[in-house]
Tab-separated table of C-alpha atoms and ligand atoms in Angstrom:
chain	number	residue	atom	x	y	z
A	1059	UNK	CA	201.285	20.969	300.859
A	1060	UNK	CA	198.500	18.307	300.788
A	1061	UNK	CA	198.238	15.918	297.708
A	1062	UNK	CA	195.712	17.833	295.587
A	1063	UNK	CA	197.811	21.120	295.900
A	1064	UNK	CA	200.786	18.737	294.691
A	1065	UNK	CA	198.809	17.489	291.382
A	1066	UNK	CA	197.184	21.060	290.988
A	1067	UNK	CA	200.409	22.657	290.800
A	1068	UNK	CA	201.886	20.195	288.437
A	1069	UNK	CA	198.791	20.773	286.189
A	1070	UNK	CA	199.725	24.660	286.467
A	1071	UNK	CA	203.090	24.234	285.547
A	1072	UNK	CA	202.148	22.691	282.544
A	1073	UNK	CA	200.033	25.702	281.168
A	1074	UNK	CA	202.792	27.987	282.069
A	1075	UNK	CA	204.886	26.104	279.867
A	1076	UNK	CA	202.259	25.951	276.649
A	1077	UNK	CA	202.047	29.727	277.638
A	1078	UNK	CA	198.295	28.855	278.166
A	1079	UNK	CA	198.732	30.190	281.852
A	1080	UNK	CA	195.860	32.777	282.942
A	1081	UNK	CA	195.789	35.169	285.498
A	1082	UNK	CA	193.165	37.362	286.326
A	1083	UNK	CA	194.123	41.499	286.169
A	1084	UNK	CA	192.238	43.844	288.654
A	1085	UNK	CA	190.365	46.704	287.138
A	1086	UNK	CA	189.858	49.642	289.724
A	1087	UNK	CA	187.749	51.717	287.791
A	1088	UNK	CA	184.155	51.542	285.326
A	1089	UNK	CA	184.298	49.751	282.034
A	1090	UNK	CA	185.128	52.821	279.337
A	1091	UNK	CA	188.530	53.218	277.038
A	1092	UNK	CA	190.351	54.003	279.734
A	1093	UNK	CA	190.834	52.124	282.749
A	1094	UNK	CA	192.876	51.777	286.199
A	1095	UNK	CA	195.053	48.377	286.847
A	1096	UNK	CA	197.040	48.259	290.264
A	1097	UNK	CA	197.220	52.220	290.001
A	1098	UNK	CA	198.525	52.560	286.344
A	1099	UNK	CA	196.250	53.945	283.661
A	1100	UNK	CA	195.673	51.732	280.335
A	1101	UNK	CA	194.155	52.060	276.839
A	1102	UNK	CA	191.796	49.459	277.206
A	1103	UNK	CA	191.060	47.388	273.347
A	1104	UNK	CA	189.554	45.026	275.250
A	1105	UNK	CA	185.880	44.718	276.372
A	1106	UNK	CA	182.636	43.577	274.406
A	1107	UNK	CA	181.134	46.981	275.274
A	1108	UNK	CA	180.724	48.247	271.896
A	1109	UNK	CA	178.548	50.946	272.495
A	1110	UNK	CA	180.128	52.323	275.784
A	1111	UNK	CA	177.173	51.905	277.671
A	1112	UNK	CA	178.359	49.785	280.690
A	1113	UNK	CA	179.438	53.036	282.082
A	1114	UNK	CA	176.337	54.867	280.932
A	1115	UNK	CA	174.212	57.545	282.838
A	1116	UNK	CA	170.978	55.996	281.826
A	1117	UNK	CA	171.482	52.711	282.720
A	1118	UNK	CA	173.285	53.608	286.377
A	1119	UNK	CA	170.471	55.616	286.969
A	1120	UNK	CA	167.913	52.763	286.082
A	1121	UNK	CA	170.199	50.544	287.985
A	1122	UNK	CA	170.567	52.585	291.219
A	1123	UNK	CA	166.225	53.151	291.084
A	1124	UNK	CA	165.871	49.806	290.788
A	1125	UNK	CA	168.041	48.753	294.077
A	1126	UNK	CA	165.885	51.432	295.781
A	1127	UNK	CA	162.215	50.051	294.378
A	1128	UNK	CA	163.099	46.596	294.679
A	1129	UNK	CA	166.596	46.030	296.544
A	1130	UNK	CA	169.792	44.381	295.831
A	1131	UNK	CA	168.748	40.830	295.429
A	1132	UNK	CA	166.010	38.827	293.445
A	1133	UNK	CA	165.762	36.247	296.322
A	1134	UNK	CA	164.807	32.906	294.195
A	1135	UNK	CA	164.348	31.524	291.128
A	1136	UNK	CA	161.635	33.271	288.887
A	1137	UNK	CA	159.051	30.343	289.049
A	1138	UNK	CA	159.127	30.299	293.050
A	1139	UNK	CA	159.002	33.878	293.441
A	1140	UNK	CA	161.070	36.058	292.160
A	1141	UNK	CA	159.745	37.196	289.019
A	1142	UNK	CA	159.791	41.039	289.796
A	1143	UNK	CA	158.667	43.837	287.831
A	1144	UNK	CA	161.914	44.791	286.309
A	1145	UNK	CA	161.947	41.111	284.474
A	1146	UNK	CA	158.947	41.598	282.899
A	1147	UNK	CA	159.432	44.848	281.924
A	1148	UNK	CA	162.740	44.005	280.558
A	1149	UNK	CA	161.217	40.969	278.799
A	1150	UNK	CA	158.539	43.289	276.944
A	1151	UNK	CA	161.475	46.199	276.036
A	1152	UNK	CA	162.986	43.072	274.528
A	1153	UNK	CA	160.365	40.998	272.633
A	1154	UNK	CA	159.861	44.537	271.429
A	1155	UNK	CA	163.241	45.472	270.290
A	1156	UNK	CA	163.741	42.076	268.595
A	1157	UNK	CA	160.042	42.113	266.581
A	1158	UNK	CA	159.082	38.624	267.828
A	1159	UNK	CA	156.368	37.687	270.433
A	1160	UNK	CA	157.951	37.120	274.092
A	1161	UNK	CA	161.043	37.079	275.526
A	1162	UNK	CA	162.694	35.192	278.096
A	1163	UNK	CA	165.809	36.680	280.172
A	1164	UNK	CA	168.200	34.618	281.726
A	1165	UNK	CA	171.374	35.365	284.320
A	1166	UNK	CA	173.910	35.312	281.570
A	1167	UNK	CA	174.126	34.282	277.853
A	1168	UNK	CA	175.906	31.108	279.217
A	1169	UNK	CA	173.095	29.728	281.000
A	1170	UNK	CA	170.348	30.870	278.263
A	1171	UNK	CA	172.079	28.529	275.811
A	1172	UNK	CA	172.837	25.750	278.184
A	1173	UNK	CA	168.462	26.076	279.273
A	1174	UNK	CA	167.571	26.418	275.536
A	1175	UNK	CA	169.458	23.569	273.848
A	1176	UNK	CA	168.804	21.385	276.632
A	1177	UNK	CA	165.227	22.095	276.817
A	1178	UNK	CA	164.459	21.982	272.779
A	1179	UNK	CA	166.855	18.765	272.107
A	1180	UNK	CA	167.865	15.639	273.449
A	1181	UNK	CA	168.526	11.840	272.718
A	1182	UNK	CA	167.189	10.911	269.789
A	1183	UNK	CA	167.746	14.929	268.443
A	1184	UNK	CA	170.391	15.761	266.240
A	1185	UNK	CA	172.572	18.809	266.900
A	1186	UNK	CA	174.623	20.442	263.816
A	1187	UNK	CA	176.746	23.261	265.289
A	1188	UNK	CA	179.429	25.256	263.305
A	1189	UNK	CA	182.772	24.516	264.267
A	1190	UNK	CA	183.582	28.244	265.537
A	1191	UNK	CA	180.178	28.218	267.830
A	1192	UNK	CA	181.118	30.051	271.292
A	1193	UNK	CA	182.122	27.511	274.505
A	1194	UNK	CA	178.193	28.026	276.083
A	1195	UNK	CA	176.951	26.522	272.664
A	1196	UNK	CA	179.539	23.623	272.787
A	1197	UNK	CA	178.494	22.680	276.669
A	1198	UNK	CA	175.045	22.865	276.128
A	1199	UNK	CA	175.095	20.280	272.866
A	1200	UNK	CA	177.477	17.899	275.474
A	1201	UNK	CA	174.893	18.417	278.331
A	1202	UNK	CA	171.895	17.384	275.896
A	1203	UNK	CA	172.302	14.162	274.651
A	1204	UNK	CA	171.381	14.506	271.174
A	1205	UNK	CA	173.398	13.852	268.584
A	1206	UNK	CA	176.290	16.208	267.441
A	1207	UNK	CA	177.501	17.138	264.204
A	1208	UNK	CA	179.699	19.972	263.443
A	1209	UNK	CA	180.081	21.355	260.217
A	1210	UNK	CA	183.220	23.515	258.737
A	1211	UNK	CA	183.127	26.933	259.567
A	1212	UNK	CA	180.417	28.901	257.434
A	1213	UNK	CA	180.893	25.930	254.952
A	1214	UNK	CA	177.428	25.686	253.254
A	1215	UNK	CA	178.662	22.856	251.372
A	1216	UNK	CA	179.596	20.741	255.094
A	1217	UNK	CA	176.214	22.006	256.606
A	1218	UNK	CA	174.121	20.564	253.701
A	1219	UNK	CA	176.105	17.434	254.177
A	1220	UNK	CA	174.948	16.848	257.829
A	1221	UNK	CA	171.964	17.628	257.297
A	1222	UNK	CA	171.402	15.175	254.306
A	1223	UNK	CA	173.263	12.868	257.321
A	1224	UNK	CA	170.553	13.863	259.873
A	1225	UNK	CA	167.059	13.340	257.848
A	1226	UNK	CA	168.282	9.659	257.263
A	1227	UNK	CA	169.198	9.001	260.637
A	1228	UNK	CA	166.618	11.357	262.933
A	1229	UNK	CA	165.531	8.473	265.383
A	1230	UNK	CA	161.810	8.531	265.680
A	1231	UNK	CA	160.802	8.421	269.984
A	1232	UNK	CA	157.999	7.474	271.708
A	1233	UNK	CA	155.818	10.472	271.889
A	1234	UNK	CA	157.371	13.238	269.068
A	1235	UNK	CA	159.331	13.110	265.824
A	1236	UNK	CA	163.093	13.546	266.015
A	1237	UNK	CA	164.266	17.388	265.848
A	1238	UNK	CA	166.950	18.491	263.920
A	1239	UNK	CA	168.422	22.164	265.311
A	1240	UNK	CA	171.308	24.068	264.009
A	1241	UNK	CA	173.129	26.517	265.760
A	1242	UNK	CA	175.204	29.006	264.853
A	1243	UNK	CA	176.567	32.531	265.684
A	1244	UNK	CA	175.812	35.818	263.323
A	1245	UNK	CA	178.799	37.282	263.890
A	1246	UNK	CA	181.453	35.024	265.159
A	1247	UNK	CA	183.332	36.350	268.959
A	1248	UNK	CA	186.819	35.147	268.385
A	1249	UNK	CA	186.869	36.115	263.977
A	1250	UNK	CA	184.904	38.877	264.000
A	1251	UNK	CA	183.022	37.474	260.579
A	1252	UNK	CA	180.069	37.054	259.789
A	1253	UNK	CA	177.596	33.702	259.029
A	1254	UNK	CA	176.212	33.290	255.539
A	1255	UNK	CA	172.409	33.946	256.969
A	1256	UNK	CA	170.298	34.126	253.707
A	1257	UNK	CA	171.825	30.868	252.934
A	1258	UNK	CA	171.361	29.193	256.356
A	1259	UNK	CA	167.513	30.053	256.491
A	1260	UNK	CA	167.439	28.777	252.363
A	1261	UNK	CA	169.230	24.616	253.796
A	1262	UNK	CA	167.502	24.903	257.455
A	1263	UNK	CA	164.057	25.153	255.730
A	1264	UNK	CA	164.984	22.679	252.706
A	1265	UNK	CA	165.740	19.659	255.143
A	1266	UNK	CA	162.826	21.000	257.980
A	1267	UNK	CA	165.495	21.820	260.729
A	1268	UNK	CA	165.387	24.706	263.226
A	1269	UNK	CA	167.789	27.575	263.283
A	1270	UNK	CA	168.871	28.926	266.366
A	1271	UNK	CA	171.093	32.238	266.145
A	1272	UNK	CA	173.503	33.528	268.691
A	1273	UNK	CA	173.707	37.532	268.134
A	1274	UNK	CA	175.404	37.921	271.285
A	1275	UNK	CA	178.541	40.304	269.229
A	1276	UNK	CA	175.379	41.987	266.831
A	1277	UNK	CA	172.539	42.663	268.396
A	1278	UNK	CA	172.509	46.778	268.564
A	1279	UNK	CA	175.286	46.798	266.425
A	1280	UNK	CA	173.240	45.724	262.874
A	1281	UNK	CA	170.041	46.237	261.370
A	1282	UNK	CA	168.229	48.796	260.348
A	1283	UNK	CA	166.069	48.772	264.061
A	1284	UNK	CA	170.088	47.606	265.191
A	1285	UNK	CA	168.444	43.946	266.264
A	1286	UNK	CA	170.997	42.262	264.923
A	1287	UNK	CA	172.095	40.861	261.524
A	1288	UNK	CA	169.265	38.871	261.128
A	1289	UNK	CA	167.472	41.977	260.575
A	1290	UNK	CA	170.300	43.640	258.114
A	1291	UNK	CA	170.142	40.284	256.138
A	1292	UNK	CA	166.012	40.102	256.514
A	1293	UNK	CA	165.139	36.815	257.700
A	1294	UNK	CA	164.753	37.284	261.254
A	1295	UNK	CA	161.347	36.014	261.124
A	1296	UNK	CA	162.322	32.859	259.602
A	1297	UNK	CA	165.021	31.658	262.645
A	1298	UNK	CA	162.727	29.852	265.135
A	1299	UNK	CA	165.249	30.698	268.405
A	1300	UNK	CA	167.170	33.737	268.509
A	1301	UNK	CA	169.439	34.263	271.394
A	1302	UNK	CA	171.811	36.997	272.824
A	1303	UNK	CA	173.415	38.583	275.627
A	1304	UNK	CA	172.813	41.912	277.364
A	1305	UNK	CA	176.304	41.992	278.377
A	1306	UNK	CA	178.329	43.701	275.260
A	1307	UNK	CA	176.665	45.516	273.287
A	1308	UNK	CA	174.022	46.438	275.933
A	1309	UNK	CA	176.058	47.164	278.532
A	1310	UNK	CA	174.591	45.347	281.525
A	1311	UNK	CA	174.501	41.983	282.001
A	1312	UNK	CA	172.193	38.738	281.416
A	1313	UNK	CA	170.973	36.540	278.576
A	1314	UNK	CA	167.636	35.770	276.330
A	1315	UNK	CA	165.864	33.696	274.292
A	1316	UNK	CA	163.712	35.293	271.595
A	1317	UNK	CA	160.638	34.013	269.530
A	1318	UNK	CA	157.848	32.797	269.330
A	1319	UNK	CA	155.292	32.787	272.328
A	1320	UNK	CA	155.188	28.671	272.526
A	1321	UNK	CA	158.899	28.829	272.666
A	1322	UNK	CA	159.163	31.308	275.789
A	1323	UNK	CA	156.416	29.117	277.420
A	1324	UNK	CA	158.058	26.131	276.662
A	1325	UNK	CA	161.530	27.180	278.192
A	1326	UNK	CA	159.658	28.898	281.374
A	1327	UNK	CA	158.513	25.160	281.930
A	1328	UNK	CA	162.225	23.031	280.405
A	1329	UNK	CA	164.946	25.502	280.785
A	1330	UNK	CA	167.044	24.098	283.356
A	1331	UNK	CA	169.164	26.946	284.066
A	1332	UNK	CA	166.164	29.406	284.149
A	1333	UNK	CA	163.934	27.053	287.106
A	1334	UNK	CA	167.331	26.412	288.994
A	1335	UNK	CA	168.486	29.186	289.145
A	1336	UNK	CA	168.187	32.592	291.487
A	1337	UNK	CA	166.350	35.462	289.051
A	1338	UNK	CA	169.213	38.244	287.443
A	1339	UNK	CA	169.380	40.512	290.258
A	1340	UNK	CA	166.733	43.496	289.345
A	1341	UNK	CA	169.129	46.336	288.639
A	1342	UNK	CA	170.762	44.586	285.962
A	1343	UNK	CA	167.119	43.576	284.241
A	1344	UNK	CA	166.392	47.506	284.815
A	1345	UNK	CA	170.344	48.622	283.149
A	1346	UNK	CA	169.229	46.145	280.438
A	1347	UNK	CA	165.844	47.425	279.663
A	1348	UNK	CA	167.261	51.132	279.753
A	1349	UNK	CA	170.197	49.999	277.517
A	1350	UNK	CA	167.859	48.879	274.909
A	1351	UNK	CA	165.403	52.443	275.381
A	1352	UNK	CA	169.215	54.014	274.489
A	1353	UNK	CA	169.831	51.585	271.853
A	1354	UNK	CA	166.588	52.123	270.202
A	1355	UNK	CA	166.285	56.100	270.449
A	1356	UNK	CA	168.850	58.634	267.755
A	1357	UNK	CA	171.508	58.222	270.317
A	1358	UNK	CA	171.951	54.358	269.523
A	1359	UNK	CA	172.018	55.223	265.994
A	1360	UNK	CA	174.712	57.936	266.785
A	1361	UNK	CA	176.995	55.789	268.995
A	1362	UNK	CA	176.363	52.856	266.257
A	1363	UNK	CA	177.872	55.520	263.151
A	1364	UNK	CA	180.429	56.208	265.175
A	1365	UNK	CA	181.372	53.054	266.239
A	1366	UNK	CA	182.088	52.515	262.448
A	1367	UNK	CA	184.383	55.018	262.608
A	1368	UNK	CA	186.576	53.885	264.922
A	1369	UNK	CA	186.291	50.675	263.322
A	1370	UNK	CA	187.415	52.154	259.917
A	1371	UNK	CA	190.264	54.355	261.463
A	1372	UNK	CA	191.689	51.586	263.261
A	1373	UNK	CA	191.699	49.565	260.181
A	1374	UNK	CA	192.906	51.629	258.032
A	1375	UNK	CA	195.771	52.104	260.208
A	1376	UNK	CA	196.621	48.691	260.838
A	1377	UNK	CA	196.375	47.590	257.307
A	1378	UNK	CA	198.987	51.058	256.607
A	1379	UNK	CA	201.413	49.404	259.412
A	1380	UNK	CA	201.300	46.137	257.339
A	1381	UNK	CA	198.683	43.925	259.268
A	1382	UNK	CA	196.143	41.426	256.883
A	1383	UNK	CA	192.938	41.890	258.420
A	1384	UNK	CA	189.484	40.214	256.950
A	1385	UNK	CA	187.487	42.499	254.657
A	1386	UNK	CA	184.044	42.865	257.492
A	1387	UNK	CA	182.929	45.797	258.881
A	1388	UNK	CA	183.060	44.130	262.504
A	1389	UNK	CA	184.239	45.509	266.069
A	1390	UNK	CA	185.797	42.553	266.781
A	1391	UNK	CA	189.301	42.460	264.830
A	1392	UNK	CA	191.397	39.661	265.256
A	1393	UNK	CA	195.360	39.677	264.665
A	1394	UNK	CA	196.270	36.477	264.252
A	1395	UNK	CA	199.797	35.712	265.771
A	1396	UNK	CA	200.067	31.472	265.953
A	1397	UNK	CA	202.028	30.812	268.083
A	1398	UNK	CA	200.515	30.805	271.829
A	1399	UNK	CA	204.038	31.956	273.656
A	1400	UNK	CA	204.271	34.591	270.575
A	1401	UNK	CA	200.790	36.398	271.601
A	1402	UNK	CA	201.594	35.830	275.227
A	1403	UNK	CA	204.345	37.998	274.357
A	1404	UNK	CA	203.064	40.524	272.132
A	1405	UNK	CA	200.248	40.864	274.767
A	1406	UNK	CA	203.218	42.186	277.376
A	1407	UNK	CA	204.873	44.026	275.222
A	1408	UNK	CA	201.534	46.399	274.723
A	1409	UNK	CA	200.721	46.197	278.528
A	1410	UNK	CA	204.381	47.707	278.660
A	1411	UNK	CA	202.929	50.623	276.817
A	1412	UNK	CA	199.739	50.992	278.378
A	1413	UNK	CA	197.667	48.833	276.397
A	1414	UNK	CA	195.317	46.704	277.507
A	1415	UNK	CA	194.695	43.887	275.019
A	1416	UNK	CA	194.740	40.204	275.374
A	1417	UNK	CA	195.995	37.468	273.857
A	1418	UNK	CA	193.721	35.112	273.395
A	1419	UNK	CA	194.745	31.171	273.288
A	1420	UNK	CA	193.586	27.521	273.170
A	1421	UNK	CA	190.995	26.660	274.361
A	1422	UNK	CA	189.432	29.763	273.355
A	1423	UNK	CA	190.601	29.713	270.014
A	1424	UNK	CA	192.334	26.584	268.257
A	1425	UNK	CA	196.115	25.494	269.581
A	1426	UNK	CA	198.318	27.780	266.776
A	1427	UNK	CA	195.695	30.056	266.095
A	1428	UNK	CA	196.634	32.388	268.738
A	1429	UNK	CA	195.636	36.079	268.343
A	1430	UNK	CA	195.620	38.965	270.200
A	1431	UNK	CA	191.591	40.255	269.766
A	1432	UNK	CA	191.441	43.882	269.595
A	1433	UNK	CA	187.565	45.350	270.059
A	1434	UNK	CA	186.893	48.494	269.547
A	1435	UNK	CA	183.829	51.344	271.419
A	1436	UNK	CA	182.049	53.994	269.863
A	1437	UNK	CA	183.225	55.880	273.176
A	1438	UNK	CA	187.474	55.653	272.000
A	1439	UNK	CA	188.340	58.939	270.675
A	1440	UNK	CA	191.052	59.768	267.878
A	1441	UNK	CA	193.878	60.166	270.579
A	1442	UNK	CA	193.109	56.787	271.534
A	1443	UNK	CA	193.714	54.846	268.345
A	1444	UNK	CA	196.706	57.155	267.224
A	1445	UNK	CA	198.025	55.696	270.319
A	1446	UNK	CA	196.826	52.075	269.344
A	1447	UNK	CA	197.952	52.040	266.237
A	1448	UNK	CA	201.369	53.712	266.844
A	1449	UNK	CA	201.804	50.603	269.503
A	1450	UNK	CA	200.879	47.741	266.970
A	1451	UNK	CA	202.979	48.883	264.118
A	1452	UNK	CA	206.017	49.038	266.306
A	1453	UNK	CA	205.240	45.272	267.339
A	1454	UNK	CA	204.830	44.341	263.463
A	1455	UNK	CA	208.273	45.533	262.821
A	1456	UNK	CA	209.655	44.291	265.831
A	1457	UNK	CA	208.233	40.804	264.413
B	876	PLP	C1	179.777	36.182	275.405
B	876	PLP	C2	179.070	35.174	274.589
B	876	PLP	C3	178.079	34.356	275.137
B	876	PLP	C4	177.790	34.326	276.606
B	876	PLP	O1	177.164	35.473	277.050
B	876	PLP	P1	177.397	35.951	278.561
B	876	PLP	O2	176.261	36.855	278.818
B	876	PLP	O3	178.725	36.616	278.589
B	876	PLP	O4	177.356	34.720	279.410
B	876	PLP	C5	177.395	33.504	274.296
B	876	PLP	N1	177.672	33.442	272.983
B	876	PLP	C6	178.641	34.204	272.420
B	876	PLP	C7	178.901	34.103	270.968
B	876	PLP	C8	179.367	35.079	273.204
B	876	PLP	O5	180.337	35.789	272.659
């Protein structure tokens, strides 16, 4: 074994004994409840696909035309030429969907926060994040150079703090005044609660800071038009950058930026990861724009009541078989364990029954906060969480 495989291994080791070892598990089937793992079937409370569209007629059918109008590959970045007619069209479904002016889509919701942030804020900028703000957040405010602070989680009282911090100390530059942008998430990925929104928009506007809101876990999931929370709490048109993915919810895969016209010009010129970078191949712009035609049409609003149901059965249950669960009406529903070799183990136990369901650990989630993260479809029927829930209260007693 050469030197590096000697050091790598040693670093391994170490995980496995943190129980922060991960391993990647081999899915031989589509995205839906139930799925195939080295030829066993499993109840999968897994995936961000909330609607159960990933495995969706309408959007493999948009997806297959779209390899046959325009092939399998985008062949360069948008700028040099390979802005094809599925990104624009998919830009327009969702400047349209959202209520704001353009639209800009990006390969993933990783790289449209690393171009934003980057491209809005640097030195000289102050950055006040919360302190639960996804990993693509977190790189992009380290990749920036402004200035970071992070305030307590959904702690109005912290955020007003840092921002009373950040008028004092915004560094004037050359050529513009300093910016101060906050970023947070509507409904946090790893809690499955919800940001104090009204609130937010009443301190960003106060002090003259932007807001920019990561709905990547809400968009087609709240609202009365389902664009997110910062329609169900009304002040969409006061956040200057909204962002999301079209990976969960929508079923396909990419990022965006939403707002204002300036703004989508702006990061079409700064964005980093949206010049560098090879176009979203044109199927998945085409799955995305017919995932928001489905999300926007009675069926959306169908799979969206129903998705509450679930949601309400399997909580219900769980709170019957003794778990403590927080008091949102959220997909995402987190059972908090501690202890990372205690969820590692809980994690096998289920995948013993048939369960797929991970834990998730540092750095994910805080060292001791370990949890496994159950998510929930519209598309699981009753059968399914009788099954689910029959599973987790024999781990509570067992605990
Ligand atoms: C998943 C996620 C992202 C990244 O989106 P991808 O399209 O998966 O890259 C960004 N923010 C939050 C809160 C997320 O949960």
């Amino acid at each position: 074994m050469s030197r590096i495989d000697d050091e790598l291994s040693d670093e391994l080791k170490t995980l496995r004994a943190e129980g922060l070892f991960r391993q990647l598990r081999c899915i031989d089937s589509p995205q839906s409840p139930r799925v195939n793992m080295a030829g066993r079937p499993f109840l999968n409370f897994s995936s961000n696909d909330y609607l159960g569209l990933a495995n969706h007629p309408l959007l493999k059918e948009a997806a297959i035309k779209a390899i046959e109008r325009f092939g399998a590959g985008a062949g360069a970045s948008r700028l040099v030429s390979g802005s094809l007619a599925p990104h624009h069209e998919l830009e327009e479904s969702l400047a349209a969907f959202k209520g704001v002016e353009a639209a800009l889509c990006f390969s993933t919701g990783y790289t449209a926060a690393l171009g934003a942030i980057t491209a809005l804020v640097g030195k000289g900028d102050i950055l006040i994040l919360d302190k639960l703000v996804h990993a693509s957040i977190v790189d992009a405010a380290r990749l920036s150079g402004a200035t970071l602070r992070v305030f307590t989680h959904n702690d109005l009282g912290s955020l007003e703090k840092k921002l009373q911090w950040a008028v004092s100390h915004a560094e004037k530059s050359a050529n513009r005044k300093a910016r101060v942008l906050i970023v947070t998430e509507s409904l946090f990925s790893m809690d499955g609660d919800l940001a104090p929104l009204r609130n937010l928009a009443d301190l960003k506007d106060k002090y003259g800071a932007w807001l920019m809101l990561d709905e990547a876990h809400a968009s087609g999931l709240y609202g009365e038009r389902r664009r997110g929370l910062a329609e169900e709490f009304g002040v969409a048109n006061r956040i200057e950058i909204q962002m999301g993915t079209l990976g969960k919810a929508l079923g396909s895969a990419g990022g965006y930026i939403a707002g204002s016209r300036p703004l989508i010009e702006l990061l079409i010129n700064r964005a980093r990861s949206f010049i560098f970078s090879t176009a979203p191949v044109p199927s998945a712009a085409a799955a995305a724009t017919a995932a928001i035609g489905v999300v926007r049409s009675a069926e959306g609003e169908h799979l969206r009541q129903r998705l509450w149901t679930v949601v309400e059965q399997v909580k219900r249950g769980l709170v019957d078989a003794g778990y403590v669960l927080p008091p949102v009406r959220s997909a995402i529903i987190p059972l908090i364990l501690g202890n990372e070799q205690n969820a590692t183990v809980a994690a096998d136990l289920l995948h013993k029954r048939g369960l797929f369901l991970p834990a998730i650990r540092f750095p994910t989630v805080p060292r001791g906060k370990a949890r496994l993260r159950l998510t929930v479809s519209a598309t699981h029927t009753a059968a399914d969480i009788s099954e689910l829930i029959a599973a987790l209260a024999e781990l509570k007693q067992r605990s």
